[in-house]
CSV table of C-alpha atoms in Angstrom, one decimal:
chain,number,residue,atom,x,y,z
K,185,MET,CA,0.0,0.0,0.0
K,186,LYS,CA,2.8,2.3,0.8
K,187,THR,CA,4.4,1.7,-2.6
K,188,SER,CA,1.0,2.3,-4.3
K,189,ALA,CA,0.5,5.5,-2.4
K,190,LYS,CA,3.9,6.7,-3.4
K,191,LEU,CA,3.2,5.8,-7.0
K,192,LEU,CA,-0.1,7.6,-6.9
K,193,PHE,CA,1.5,10.7,-5.4
K,194,THR,CA,4.2,10.6,-8.1
K,195,TYR,CA,1.6,10.3,-10.9
K,196,LEU,CA,-0.4,13.2,-9.3
K,197,PHE,CA,2.7,15.3,-9.1
K,198,ILE,CA,3.5,14.6,-12.8
K,199,LEU,CA,-0.1,15.3,-13.8
K,200,LEU,CA,-0.1,18.6,-12.0
K,201,ASN,CA,3.1,19.6,-13.7
K,202,VAL,CA,1.6,18.7,-17.1
K,203,ILE,CA,-1.5,20.7,-16.3
K,204,SER,CA,0.6,23.6,-15.2
K,205,ALA,CA,2.7,23.5,-18.4
K,206,ILE,CA,-0.4,23.3,-20.5
K,207,ALA,CA,-1.9,26.3,-18.6
K,208,LYS,CA,1.2,28.3,-19.1
K,209,SER,CA,1.5,27.4,-22.8
K,210,SER,CA,-2.1,28.5,-23.4
K,211,ARG,CA,-1.1,32.1,-22.6
K,212,PRO,CA,-0.8,34.0,-25.9
K,213,ASN,CA,2.5,34.5,-27.6
K,214,ILE,CA,3.4,37.8,-29.1
K,215,VAL,CA,5.5,38.6,-32.2
K,216,PHE,CA,6.4,42.2,-32.6
K,217,ILE,CA,7.8,43.3,-36.0
K,218,LEU,CA,9.4,46.8,-36.2
K,219,THR,CA,10.6,48.3,-39.4
K,220,ASP,CA,12.8,51.4,-39.8
K,221,ASP,CA,11.6,54.7,-41.5
K,222,GLN,CA,8.6,53.1,-43.0
K,223,ASP,CA,6.0,55.7,-44.0
K,224,VAL,CA,2.2,55.6,-44.6
K,225,PHE,CA,2.0,58.8,-46.5
K,226,LEU,CA,4.1,57.6,-49.4
K,227,PHE,CA,2.3,54.2,-49.5
K,228,GLY,CA,5.1,52.4,-47.7
K,229,HIS,CA,2.8,49.4,-47.1
K,230,ASN,CA,2.4,48.6,-50.8
K,231,PRO,CA,5.5,46.4,-51.1
K,232,LEU,CA,4.1,44.1,-48.3
K,233,PRO,CA,1.1,42.3,-49.8
K,234,LYS,CA,1.8,39.2,-47.8
K,235,ALA,CA,1.9,41.1,-44.5
K,236,GLU,CA,-1.3,42.9,-45.4
K,237,GLN,CA,-3.0,39.6,-46.1
K,238,LEU,CA,-1.6,37.7,-43.2
K,239,ILE,CA,-1.7,40.4,-40.5
K,240,GLY,CA,-3.9,43.3,-41.7
K,241,LYS,CA,-6.7,41.2,-43.4
K,242,ALA,CA,-6.4,38.6,-40.6
K,243,GLY,CA,-6.8,41.3,-37.9
K,244,MET,CA,-7.1,45.0,-37.5
K,245,THR,CA,-5.4,47.9,-39.4
K,246,PHE,CA,-5.0,51.3,-37.7
K,247,SER,CA,-5.2,54.4,-39.9
K,248,ASN,CA,-4.0,56.9,-37.1
K,249,MET,CA,-0.9,55.4,-35.5
K,250,PHE,CA,1.6,58.1,-34.5
K,251,VAL,CA,5.1,58.1,-33.1
K,252,THR,CA,6.1,60.3,-30.2
K,253,SER,CA,9.1,61.7,-32.1
K,254,PRO,CA,10.1,61.3,-35.8
K,255,LEU,CA,13.6,60.0,-35.1
K,256,CYS,CA,14.9,56.5,-34.5
K,257,CYS,CA,16.4,56.5,-31.0
K,258,PRO,CA,13.9,58.7,-29.3
K,259,SER,CA,11.0,56.8,-30.9
K,260,ARG,CA,12.4,53.4,-30.1
K,261,SER,CA,13.1,54.5,-26.5
K,262,SER,CA,9.4,55.5,-26.3
K,263,ILE,CA,8.4,52.1,-27.7
K,264,LEU,CA,10.5,50.2,-25.1
K,265,THR,CA,9.5,52.4,-22.1
K,266,GLY,CA,6.0,53.5,-23.0
K,267,LYS,CA,7.1,57.0,-22.1
K,268,TYR,CA,7.2,60.4,-23.8
K,269,LEU,CA,10.6,62.0,-24.5
K,270,HIS,CA,10.2,64.5,-21.6
K,271,ASN,CA,10.0,61.5,-19.3
K,272,HIS,CA,12.6,59.1,-20.7
K,273,HIS,CA,15.0,61.9,-21.7
K,274,VAL,CA,16.4,60.4,-24.9
K,275,LEU,CA,16.5,63.5,-27.1
K,276,ASN,CA,18.3,62.3,-30.2
K,277,ASN,CA,20.5,59.6,-31.7
K,278,SER,CA,23.7,60.4,-29.8
K,279,ILE,CA,25.0,59.1,-26.5
K,280,SER,CA,25.2,62.7,-25.2
K,281,GLY,CA,21.5,63.0,-26.2
K,282,GLY,CA,20.6,59.9,-24.2
K,283,CYS,CA,20.6,57.2,-26.8
K,284,SER,CA,21.7,54.0,-25.1
K,285,SER,CA,23.6,56.1,-22.5
K,286,SER,CA,24.6,55.0,-19.0
K,287,ALA,CA,21.7,57.1,-17.6
K,288,TRP,CA,19.3,55.4,-20.0
K,289,GLN,CA,20.5,51.9,-19.0
K,290,LYS,CA,20.4,52.8,-15.3
K,291,ASN,CA,17.1,54.6,-15.1
K,292,GLU,CA,14.9,53.4,-18.1
K,293,GLU,CA,16.2,50.2,-19.6
K,294,ILE,CA,15.7,48.3,-16.4
K,295,LYS,CA,12.0,49.2,-16.5
K,296,ALA,CA,11.4,48.6,-20.2
K,297,PHE,CA,8.5,46.2,-21.1
K,298,PRO,CA,10.7,43.1,-21.7
K,299,THR,CA,11.7,43.0,-18.0
K,300,TYR,CA,8.0,42.7,-17.0
K,301,LEU,CA,7.4,40.0,-19.7
K,302,LYS,CA,10.2,37.9,-18.3
K,303,LEU,CA,9.0,38.3,-14.8
K,304,LYS,CA,5.6,37.1,-16.0
K,305,GLY,CA,7.2,33.9,-17.2
K,306,TYR,CA,7.6,34.7,-20.9
K,307,GLU,CA,10.6,33.5,-22.9
K,308,THR,CA,11.9,36.6,-24.7
K,309,PHE,CA,13.7,36.8,-28.0
K,310,PHE,CA,15.2,39.9,-29.8
K,311,ALA,CA,16.9,40.2,-33.2
K,312,GLY,CA,17.9,43.3,-35.2
K,313,LYS,CA,18.3,47.0,-34.5
K,314,TYR,CA,17.8,48.1,-30.9
K,315,LEU,CA,19.1,51.7,-30.3
K,316,ASN,CA,21.4,53.6,-32.6
K,317,GLN,CA,24.3,53.7,-30.2
K,318,TYR,CA,23.8,50.2,-28.8
K,319,GLY,CA,27.0,48.1,-28.7
K,320,LYS,CA,29.3,51.1,-28.9
K,321,LYS,CA,32.2,51.2,-26.4
K,322,GLN,CA,30.7,54.2,-24.7
K,323,ALA,CA,27.4,52.3,-24.3
K,324,GLY,CA,28.9,49.3,-22.6
K,325,GLY,CA,30.0,47.4,-25.8
K,326,VAL,CA,28.6,44.2,-27.1
K,327,GLU,CA,28.8,42.6,-23.7
K,328,HIS,CA,25.9,44.7,-22.5
K,329,VAL,CA,22.7,42.6,-23.0
K,330,PRO,CA,19.6,44.7,-22.1
K,331,PRO,CA,17.7,43.2,-19.2
K,332,GLY,CA,14.6,41.2,-19.9
K,333,TRP,CA,15.9,39.3,-23.0
K,334,ASP,CA,16.6,35.5,-22.8
K,335,HIS,CA,17.8,35.4,-26.4
K,336,TRP,CA,19.7,38.5,-27.7
K,337,ASN,CA,20.9,39.3,-31.2
K,338,GLY,CA,21.4,43.0,-31.2
K,339,LEU,CA,22.8,45.1,-34.0
K,340,VAL,CA,25.7,47.2,-33.1
K,341,GLY,CA,24.9,50.8,-34.1
K,342,ASN,CA,22.5,52.0,-36.8
K,343,SER,CA,20.7,50.2,-39.6
K,344,ARG,CA,23.0,48.3,-42.0
K,345,TYR,CA,22.4,45.4,-44.3
K,346,TYR,CA,26.0,44.3,-44.8
K,347,ASN,CA,29.3,44.7,-42.9
K,348,TYR,CA,28.0,45.0,-39.3
K,349,SER,CA,28.4,43.3,-36.0
K,350,LEU,CA,25.8,41.6,-33.8
K,351,SER,CA,25.9,41.1,-30.0
K,352,VAL,CA,24.8,37.5,-29.7
K,353,ASN,CA,24.0,37.0,-26.0
K,354,GLY,CA,26.9,39.4,-25.2
K,355,LYS,CA,29.5,38.0,-27.7
K,356,GLU,CA,30.4,39.8,-30.9
K,357,GLU,CA,29.5,38.2,-34.2
K,358,ILE,CA,31.0,39.9,-37.3
K,359,HIS,CA,29.2,39.9,-40.6
K,360,GLY,CA,30.5,40.8,-44.1
K,361,ASP,CA,29.0,41.3,-47.5
K,362,ASP,CA,28.0,37.8,-48.6
K,363,TYR,CA,24.3,37.9,-49.3
K,364,GLY,CA,23.8,34.2,-48.4
K,365,LYS,CA,25.3,34.6,-44.9
K,366,ASP,CA,25.1,38.3,-44.0
K,367,TYR,CA,22.1,40.1,-45.4
K,368,LEU,CA,20.7,41.4,-42.1
K,369,THR,CA,16.9,41.1,-42.8
K,370,ASP,CA,17.5,37.4,-43.8
K,371,VAL,CA,19.8,36.8,-40.7
K,372,ILE,CA,16.9,38.1,-38.5
K,373,HIS,CA,14.5,35.8,-40.5
K,374,ARG,CA,16.7,32.8,-39.9
K,375,GLN,CA,17.3,33.5,-36.2
K,376,ALA,CA,13.6,33.8,-35.7
K,377,VAL,CA,12.8,30.5,-37.4
K,378,ASP,CA,15.6,28.8,-35.5
K,379,PHE,CA,14.2,30.0,-32.3
K,380,LEU,CA,10.7,28.7,-33.1
K,381,THR,CA,12.1,25.4,-34.4
K,382,ASN,CA,14.4,24.7,-31.5
K,383,LYS,CA,12.2,26.0,-28.7
K,384,ARG,CA,11.8,23.3,-26.1
K,385,SER,CA,10.2,25.1,-23.1
K,386,HIS,CA,6.5,25.2,-22.5
K,387,ARG,CA,6.7,28.9,-21.7
K,388,PRO,CA,4.8,31.4,-23.9
K,389,PHE,CA,7.2,33.6,-25.9
K,390,PHE,CA,7.6,37.2,-26.9
K,391,MET,CA,9.6,37.8,-30.1
K,392,MET,CA,10.8,41.2,-31.3
K,393,LEU,CA,12.1,41.4,-34.9
K,394,SER,CA,13.6,44.8,-35.7
K,395,THR,CA,14.6,45.0,-39.3
K,396,PRO,CA,16.8,47.6,-41.0
K,397,ALA,CA,14.3,48.0,-43.8
K,398,CYS,CA,13.6,50.5,-45.2
K,399,HIS,CA,16.3,52.7,-43.7
K,400,ALA,CA,19.3,53.9,-45.7
K,401,PRO,CA,21.6,52.6,-47.2
K,402,PHE,CA,18.6,50.9,-49.0
K,403,ASP,CA,20.4,47.7,-49.9
K,404,SER,CA,17.9,45.2,-51.2
K,405,ALA,CA,18.4,41.5,-51.7
K,406,PRO,CA,19.9,40.7,-55.1
K,407,GLN,CA,16.8,39.0,-56.4
K,408,PHE,CA,14.8,42.2,-55.9
K,409,MET,CA,17.1,44.8,-57.4
K,410,LYS,CA,15.0,45.2,-60.6
K,411,ASN,CA,11.6,45.4,-58.9
K,412,PHE,CA,9.5,48.5,-59.2
K,413,THR,CA,11.5,50.0,-62.1
K,414,ASP,CA,8.4,51.7,-63.4
K,415,LYS,CA,7.6,53.4,-60.0
K,416,LYS,CA,8.3,57.0,-59.0
K,417,ALA,CA,7.9,58.7,-55.6
K,418,PRO,CA,4.3,59.8,-55.2
K,419,ARG,CA,3.7,63.4,-56.4
K,420,THR,CA,1.7,64.4,-53.4
K,421,LYS,CA,0.1,67.8,-53.1
K,422,SER,CA,3.1,69.0,-51.1
K,423,PHE,CA,5.7,67.5,-53.5
K,424,ASN,CA,8.3,70.0,-54.8
K,425,ILE,CA,6.4,73.1,-53.6
K,426,ALA,CA,7.6,75.9,-51.4
K,427,GLY,CA,6.7,75.5,-47.7
K,428,LYS,CA,4.8,78.8,-47.2
K,429,ASP,CA,4.5,80.3,-43.7
K,430,LYS,CA,6.6,77.5,-42.2
K,431,HIS,CA,9.5,77.4,-39.9
K,432,TRP,CA,12.7,78.9,-41.4
K,433,LEU,CA,14.4,75.5,-42.0
K,434,VAL,CA,11.5,74.3,-44.2
K,435,SER,CA,11.0,77.7,-46.0
K,436,LYS,CA,14.7,77.8,-47.0
K,437,ALA,CA,14.5,74.6,-49.0
K,438,LEU,CA,15.3,75.0,-52.7
K,439,ASN,CA,12.2,75.3,-54.9
K,440,PRO,CA,11.8,74.0,-57.4
K,441,MET,CA,14.1,71.1,-56.7
K,442,PRO,CA,16.8,70.4,-59.3
K,443,ALA,CA,16.1,67.7,-61.8
K,444,ASP,CA,18.9,65.5,-60.4
K,445,THR,CA,17.4,65.8,-56.9
K,446,ILE,CA,14.1,64.5,-58.2
K,447,LYS,CA,15.9,61.7,-60.0
K,448,THR,CA,17.6,60.7,-56.7
K,449,ILE,CA,14.3,60.9,-54.9
K,450,ASP,CA,12.7,58.4,-57.3
K,451,ASP,CA,15.7,56.1,-57.1
K,452,TYR,CA,15.5,56.1,-53.2
K,453,PHE,CA,11.8,55.5,-53.4
K,454,ARG,CA,12.3,52.3,-55.4
K,455,LYS,CA,15.2,51.1,-53.3
K,456,ARG,CA,13.2,51.6,-50.1
K,457,TRP,CA,10.4,49.5,-51.4
K,458,ARG,CA,12.8,46.8,-52.5
K,459,THR,CA,14.2,46.4,-49.0
K,460,LEU,CA,10.7,45.7,-47.7
K,461,LEU,CA,10.2,42.7,-50.0
K,462,SER,CA,12.6,40.6,-47.7
K,463,VAL,CA,10.5,41.7,-44.7
K,464,ASP,CA,7.4,40.4,-46.5
K,465,ASP,CA,9.0,37.1,-47.2
K,466,MET,CA,10.0,36.8,-43.5
K,467,ILE,CA,6.5,37.5,-42.3
K,468,GLU,CA,5.0,34.8,-44.6
K,469,ASP,CA,7.5,32.3,-43.4
K,470,LEU,CA,7.0,33.1,-39.7
K,471,VAL,CA,3.2,32.8,-40.1
K,472,ASN,CA,3.7,29.4,-41.8
K,473,HIS,CA,6.0,28.2,-39.0
K,474,LEU,CA,3.5,29.3,-36.3
K,475,LYS,CA,0.7,27.5,-38.2
K,476,ASP,CA,2.8,24.3,-38.5
K,477,ARG,CA,3.5,24.4,-34.8
K,478,GLY,CA,-0.2,24.9,-34.0
K,479,GLU,CA,0.5,28.2,-32.4
K,480,LEU,CA,-0.8,30.7,-34.9
K,481,ASP,CA,-4.3,31.0,-33.4
K,482,ASN,CA,-2.7,31.7,-30.0
K,483,THR,CA,-0.3,34.4,-31.2
K,484,PHE,CA,-0.6,38.1,-31.5
K,485,ILE,CA,1.4,39.6,-34.3
K,486,PHE,CA,2.1,43.4,-34.3
K,487,PHE,CA,3.6,45.2,-37.2
K,488,THR,CA,4.7,48.9,-37.2
K,489,SER,CA,7.6,51.3,-37.8
K,490,ASP,CA,9.7,53.7,-35.6
K,491,ASN,CA,8.9,56.8,-37.7
K,492,GLY,CA,7.7,57.9,-41.1
K,493,TYR,CA,9.6,59.5,-44.0
K,494,HIS,CA,9.5,62.2,-46.7
K,495,LEU,CA,10.7,62.3,-50.2
K,496,GLY,CA,10.3,65.7,-51.8
K,497,GLN,CA,7.5,67.1,-49.6
K,498,PHE,CA,7.9,70.9,-49.3
K,499,SER,CA,11.0,70.4,-51.4
K,500,LEU,CA,12.8,68.5,-48.5
K,501,PRO,CA,14.5,65.8,-50.5
K,502,TRP,CA,14.8,62.8,-48.1
K,503,ASP,CA,14.7,62.3,-44.4
K,504,LYS,CA,12.4,62.5,-41.4
K,505,ARG,CA,12.5,64.7,-38.2
K,506,GLN,CA,9.8,67.1,-39.3
K,507,LEU,CA,6.5,67.8,-37.6
K,508,TYR,CA,4.2,66.9,-40.6
K,509,ASP,CA,2.1,63.8,-40.8
K,510,PHE,CA,4.4,62.2,-43.4
K,511,ASP,CA,7.1,61.9,-40.7
K,512,ILE,CA,5.0,61.1,-37.7
K,513,ARG,CA,2.3,58.7,-39.0
K,514,VAL,CA,3.3,55.0,-39.3
K,515,PRO,CA,1.6,51.8,-40.2
K,516,LEU,CA,0.1,49.5,-37.5
K,517,MET,CA,-1.5,46.1,-38.2
K,518,VAL,CA,-2.4,43.6,-35.5
K,519,ARG,CA,-3.8,40.0,-35.6
K,520,GLY,CA,-4.4,37.7,-32.7
K,521,PRO,CA,-6.9,35.9,-30.5
K,522,GLY,CA,-10.2,37.8,-30.2
K,523,ILE,CA,-9.4,40.2,-33.1
K,524,LYS,CA,-12.1,40.1,-35.8
K,525,PRO,CA,-10.5,39.7,-39.2
K,526,ASN,CA,-10.4,42.5,-41.8
K,527,THR,CA,-11.4,45.3,-39.3
K,528,THR,CA,-10.1,48.8,-39.2
K,529,SER,CA,-9.8,51.5,-36.6
K,530,ASP,CA,-9.4,55.3,-37.1
K,531,GLU,CA,-8.7,56.0,-33.4
K,532,SER,CA,-5.5,57.8,-32.5
K,533,VAL,CA,-2.9,55.4,-31.0
K,534,MET,CA,0.7,56.0,-30.3
K,535,SER,CA,4.1,54.2,-30.1
K,536,ILE,CA,4.0,54.7,-26.3
K,537,ASP,CA,0.8,52.5,-26.2
K,538,LEU,CA,2.6,49.4,-27.5
K,539,ALA,CA,4.3,48.5,-24.2
K,540,PRO,CA,1.2,48.7,-22.0
K,541,THR,CA,-0.7,46.8,-24.7
K,542,PHE,CA,1.8,43.9,-24.7
K,543,LEU,CA,1.6,43.7,-20.9
K,544,ASP,CA,-2.2,43.9,-20.8
K,545,ILE,CA,-2.3,41.0,-23.2
K,546,VAL,CA,-0.2,38.9,-20.8
K,547,GLY,CA,-2.3,39.9,-17.8
K,548,LEU,CA,-0.4,42.9,-16.4
K,549,ASN,CA,-2.4,46.2,-16.4
K,550,PHE,CA,-0.4,49.2,-15.3
K,551,ASN,CA,-2.9,51.9,-16.2
K,552,LYS,CA,-3.8,52.6,-12.6
K,553,SER,CA,-0.4,52.1,-11.1
K,554,LYS,CA,1.8,55.0,-9.8
K,555,GLU,CA,4.5,53.4,-12.0
K,556,SER,CA,2.3,53.4,-15.0
K,557,PHE,CA,3.3,54.2,-18.6
K,558,ASP,CA,2.5,57.5,-20.3
K,559,GLY,CA,0.9,55.3,-23.0
K,560,SER,CA,-2.2,53.2,-22.3
K,561,SER,CA,-3.2,49.8,-23.5
K,562,PHE,CA,-5.3,49.6,-26.7
K,563,LYS,CA,-6.2,45.9,-26.1
K,564,SER,CA,-9.9,46.9,-25.8
K,565,ILE,CA,-9.8,48.6,-29.2
K,566,LEU,CA,-8.5,45.3,-30.7
K,567,THR,CA,-11.4,43.4,-29.3
K,568,GLU,CA,-13.9,46.2,-30.0
K,569,GLN,CA,-14.8,46.7,-26.3
K,570,PRO,CA,-15.8,50.0,-24.7
K,571,HIS,CA,-12.8,52.2,-24.2
K,572,PRO,CA,-11.7,55.8,-23.6
K,573,PHE,CA,-11.2,57.8,-26.8
K,574,ARG,CA,-7.9,59.7,-27.1
K,575,ALA,CA,-8.5,63.1,-28.6
K,576,SER,CA,-4.9,64.4,-28.5
K,577,VAL,CA,-1.5,63.0,-29.2
K,578,LEU,CA,1.8,64.7,-28.3
K,579,VAL,CA,4.9,64.8,-30.7
K,580,GLU,CA,8.2,66.1,-29.4
K,581,TYR,CA,11.4,66.7,-31.2
K,582,HIS,CA,14.8,68.2,-30.1
K,583,GLY,CA,17.1,69.5,-32.9
K,584,GLU,CA,20.1,67.2,-32.9
K,585,TYR,CA,22.9,69.2,-34.4
K,586,THR,CA,24.9,72.2,-33.3
K,587,GLU,CA,27.7,72.4,-35.9
K,588,LYS,CA,28.0,75.7,-37.9
K,589,ILE,CA,27.9,75.0,-41.6
K,590,THR,CA,29.2,77.7,-43.9
K,591,ASN,CA,29.0,76.0,-47.3
K,592,CYS,CA,25.4,77.0,-48.0
K,593,PRO,CA,25.3,80.6,-49.3
K,594,LYS,CA,21.6,81.0,-48.7
K,595,LEU,CA,21.9,79.8,-45.1
K,596,LEU,CA,25.2,81.3,-44.2
K,597,GLY,CA,25.7,81.8,-40.5
K,598,GLN,CA,22.8,79.5,-39.4
K,599,ARG,CA,23.6,76.6,-37.0
K,600,MET,CA,22.7,73.5,-38.8
K,601,TYR,CA,23.8,70.1,-40.1
K,602,ILE,CA,22.9,67.5,-42.8
K,603,CYS,CA,23.5,69.8,-45.8
K,604,ASN,CA,23.3,67.4,-48.8
K,605,ASN,CA,24.7,68.0,-52.2
K,606,HIS,CA,21.8,70.3,-53.1
K,607,CYS,CA,22.3,72.4,-50.0
K,608,VAL,CA,19.0,71.5,-48.3
K,609,CYS,CA,19.3,71.2,-44.6
K,610,GLU,CA,17.0,68.8,-42.7
K,611,ASP,CA,17.8,69.6,-39.1
K,612,SER,CA,19.4,72.2,-36.9
K,613,TRP,CA,19.7,73.2,-33.2
K,614,ASN,CA,16.5,75.2,-33.3
K,615,ASN,CA,14.5,72.6,-35.2
K,616,THR,CA,13.0,71.8,-31.7
K,617,TYR,CA,9.3,71.7,-31.3
K,618,GLY,CA,6.3,70.3,-29.5
K,619,CYS,CA,3.1,69.5,-31.3
K,620,VAL,CA,-0.4,68.5,-30.2
K,621,ARG,CA,-2.5,66.7,-32.8
K,622,ARG,CA,-6.1,66.7,-31.8
K,623,GLN,CA,-8.7,64.7,-33.6
K,624,THR,CA,-12.4,64.4,-32.8
K,625,PRO,CA,-15.4,63.3,-34.8
K,626,LYS,CA,-16.0,66.9,-35.6
K,627,ASP,CA,-12.6,68.4,-36.3
K,628,SER,CA,-8.9,67.8,-36.5
K,629,TYR,CA,-6.1,70.3,-35.8
K,630,LYS,CA,-2.3,70.3,-35.4
K,631,TYR,CA,-0.7,72.9,-33.2
K,632,CYS,CA,3.1,73.1,-33.2
K,633,ALA,CA,5.3,75.5,-31.2
K,634,MET,CA,8.9,75.9,-32.3
K,635,GLN,CA,11.4,76.4,-29.5
K,636,ASP,CA,13.5,79.1,-31.1
K,637,SER,CA,14.1,82.8,-30.8
K,638,ALA,CA,11.0,83.6,-33.0
K,639,ASN,CA,8.6,81.4,-31.0
K,640,PHE,CA,7.2,80.4,-34.4
K,641,LEU,CA,3.8,78.6,-34.6
K,642,GLU,CA,2.5,76.2,-37.2
K,643,VAL,CA,-1.2,75.4,-37.0
K,644,TYR,CA,-3.2,73.3,-39.4
K,645,ASP,CA,-6.8,72.4,-40.0
K,646,LEU,CA,-6.3,68.8,-40.9
K,647,LYS,CA,-9.9,68.1,-41.7
K,648,ASN,CA,-9.9,70.7,-44.6
K,649,ASP,CA,-6.1,70.7,-45.2
K,650,PRO,CA,-4.7,67.1,-44.7
K,651,ASN,CA,-1.6,68.0,-46.7
K,652,GLU,CA,-0.7,70.8,-44.2
K,653,LEU,CA,-0.3,73.4,-46.9
K,654,LYS,CA,-1.8,76.4,-45.1
K,655,ASN,CA,-0.5,77.5,-41.8
K,656,ILE,CA,-3.5,79.2,-40.1
K,657,ALA,CA,-1.6,80.4,-37.0
K,658,LYS,CA,-2.3,84.1,-37.9
K,659,ILE,CA,-5.9,83.7,-38.8
K,660,ALA,CA,-7.3,81.0,-36.4
K,661,SER,CA,-9.6,82.1,-33.7
K,662,PRO,CA,-7.9,83.1,-30.4
K,663,ASP,CA,-10.1,80.6,-28.5
K,664,LEU,CA,-8.9,77.8,-30.7
K,665,LEU,CA,-5.3,78.8,-30.3
K,666,THR,CA,-5.6,79.1,-26.6
K,667,ASP,CA,-7.3,75.7,-26.3
K,668,LEU,CA,-4.6,74.0,-28.3
K,669,SER,CA,-1.8,75.8,-26.6
K,670,GLN,CA,-3.1,74.7,-23.2
K,671,GLU,CA,-3.4,71.1,-24.4
K,672,LEU,CA,0.2,71.2,-25.6
K,673,ALA,CA,1.3,72.6,-22.3
K,674,ARG,CA,-0.6,69.9,-20.4
K,675,LEU,CA,0.7,67.0,-22.4
K,676,SER,CA,4.3,68.4,-22.4
K,677,LEU,CA,4.3,68.0,-18.6
K,678,CYS,CA,2.2,64.9,-18.2
K,679,LYS,CA,3.4,61.7,-16.6
K,680,GLY,CA,1.8,58.3,-16.3
K,681,PRO,CA,-2.0,58.5,-15.7
K,682,THR,CA,-2.1,62.2,-16.5
K,683,CYS,CA,-1.2,61.4,-20.0
K,684,HIS,CA,-3.9,58.8,-20.5
K,685,PRO,CA,-7.2,59.1,-22.4
K,686,GLY,CA,-9.7,60.3,-19.8
K,687,SER,CA,-7.4,62.9,-18.3
K,688,GLU,CA,-8.1,65.0,-21.4
K,689,LYS,CA,-11.3,66.2,-23.0
K,690,SER,CA,-12.6,62.8,-24.0
K,691,SER,CA,-15.6,60.6,-24.4
K,692,THR,CA,-16.3,56.9,-24.2
K,693,LEU,CA,-16.8,54.9,-27.4
K,694,SER,CA,-18.5,51.5,-27.5
C-alpha cells in the first residue's frame, strides 16, 4: 500500500506539472515586427502584400498610428518604455543625447517592457536594430545585454544590411557582405525561425524582430534589385512646392528642386520599397511556421515602424525629423486571439501605447499604477470593447545638431547640419518643437510651437487641409489657439496617468 500510495503521489505530481505546463503554454504568444523609417503617406505598405493579407486582413489595421518623435532612437526609447521624450530623456541619436547612454541603462532600460514580460514567465527573443548607439564602447560594448531578454541578437549601431556586428548574447558576431550569410533582414529571419524550431520550453514567448528596412543605405536582396523599375515617388500635393508660412528650416528649401534631386528621390523610393520585400517574405515564413506548430491562433502579431519619412514634400528631398504627418504617422497592423479579421480603426494610438498593450495581453495592467506608462493599452480597441477615446497626441522633437555649416550661401551663419549636395538642410539646433495633434469626430487640428528665438507657430486644419499646406496660426480664432496651446502645455508636462485618455477632454466609445 505504501508503494501504491507513493506511485499515486508521483503520478499526481506529474499530472499537476503537465496541467501547469499546458496552462502556461495556453497564454498567448506575441510577435512584434518593427521596421525602420517606413511611411504611410508615401504608400510604404504597398510592397508588403503578404503582410497585409496575413496580418492586416487577418486582424485590425489602424489608420491613425503616431510616433512620439520622428527620429529613430527617441522613438524606439518610447516604444520600449511606454514614455514620452520628456520622461525618458532620450532626445536624439547620440549618446550625449541619451541614446543607449549609461543614464538610459540605469534609469529606463531596467523598466522597459521586456523586463516585465520575463517576470511574467515569458521567454523573450530579440533580433535586429535596438538603439542607434547600442554596442558602442561608450554604451557598454557588445557585452551589454539589455535586461529582460533571454535570447539576444542586437545590431551594433545604426541600420545596416551588410558589414556589421551583432551582439549574440553578449558576444560579438561579425558579418561581411556575402548575401547568403550576411544580409541582415535574412539573418533576423533565420534567427527567428531557428528560435521557433528549436524552442523546447512550454513557456509562452515574446519575439521582437527589428529589421533595417527601409532605412538607408537601402540595400535590397539581389533578387529584388529590378523590382519597381516603373515606379516613382508619389507626387503628393506637397511634393516639390515651397513651404509657405513655415519654420525657417523648411522655408529655406530650394524650390523647385533640381532635376537630379528629383531623379535621386525616385531612385531612393524604389530602393526603399525593394528592401521591404525581404520583410514580406520573413512575415510569410513566420506565419507558416507558427501555423505548422499549431500556435498561430494563440499568437498576437504586431507590425509597425519607428517613424515615417518624406521624399520631396515641401522640397525637402529625403529624411524624417519634421512635424508633418508624413514623418509622424506610421503603419500599424495587429492580428491575434479575439481580433475580428479585416477590421479597421481610425482612433489615434501612439508608439507609447505598445508596451502597456503587450503587458495587458499577458495579464499585467499598469494603467492605474503609480509606475504606469505614459501610454495606455489599446487591447480593448483590438477586441472592440468599450474604451476611452484619445483626442490628442503629443509629438516632441529636439534638434540634434549644433555644428555651424558655412558652405550653404543662402543659409550662411545658421547653426545646422545635414546639408546634402543640393544644400538642403533637414535639421538644426532650433528645429526643436512640441506638437499636439487633436482629432475628434467633428474636427482635426495640429498645433506646433517651435522652441526658437522667434517662438514660431504652425497650426493646421487637418480636416480641410490634410496635406498641411496652409498655416492658419495668424488667422485662427484666439479661442482655438488658446485651447490647443493649453493642451500642448498639459501634455508636455504629463506623466503616467495624467497622459492617459480620460485625463483630457474625452468621451467613451462603444
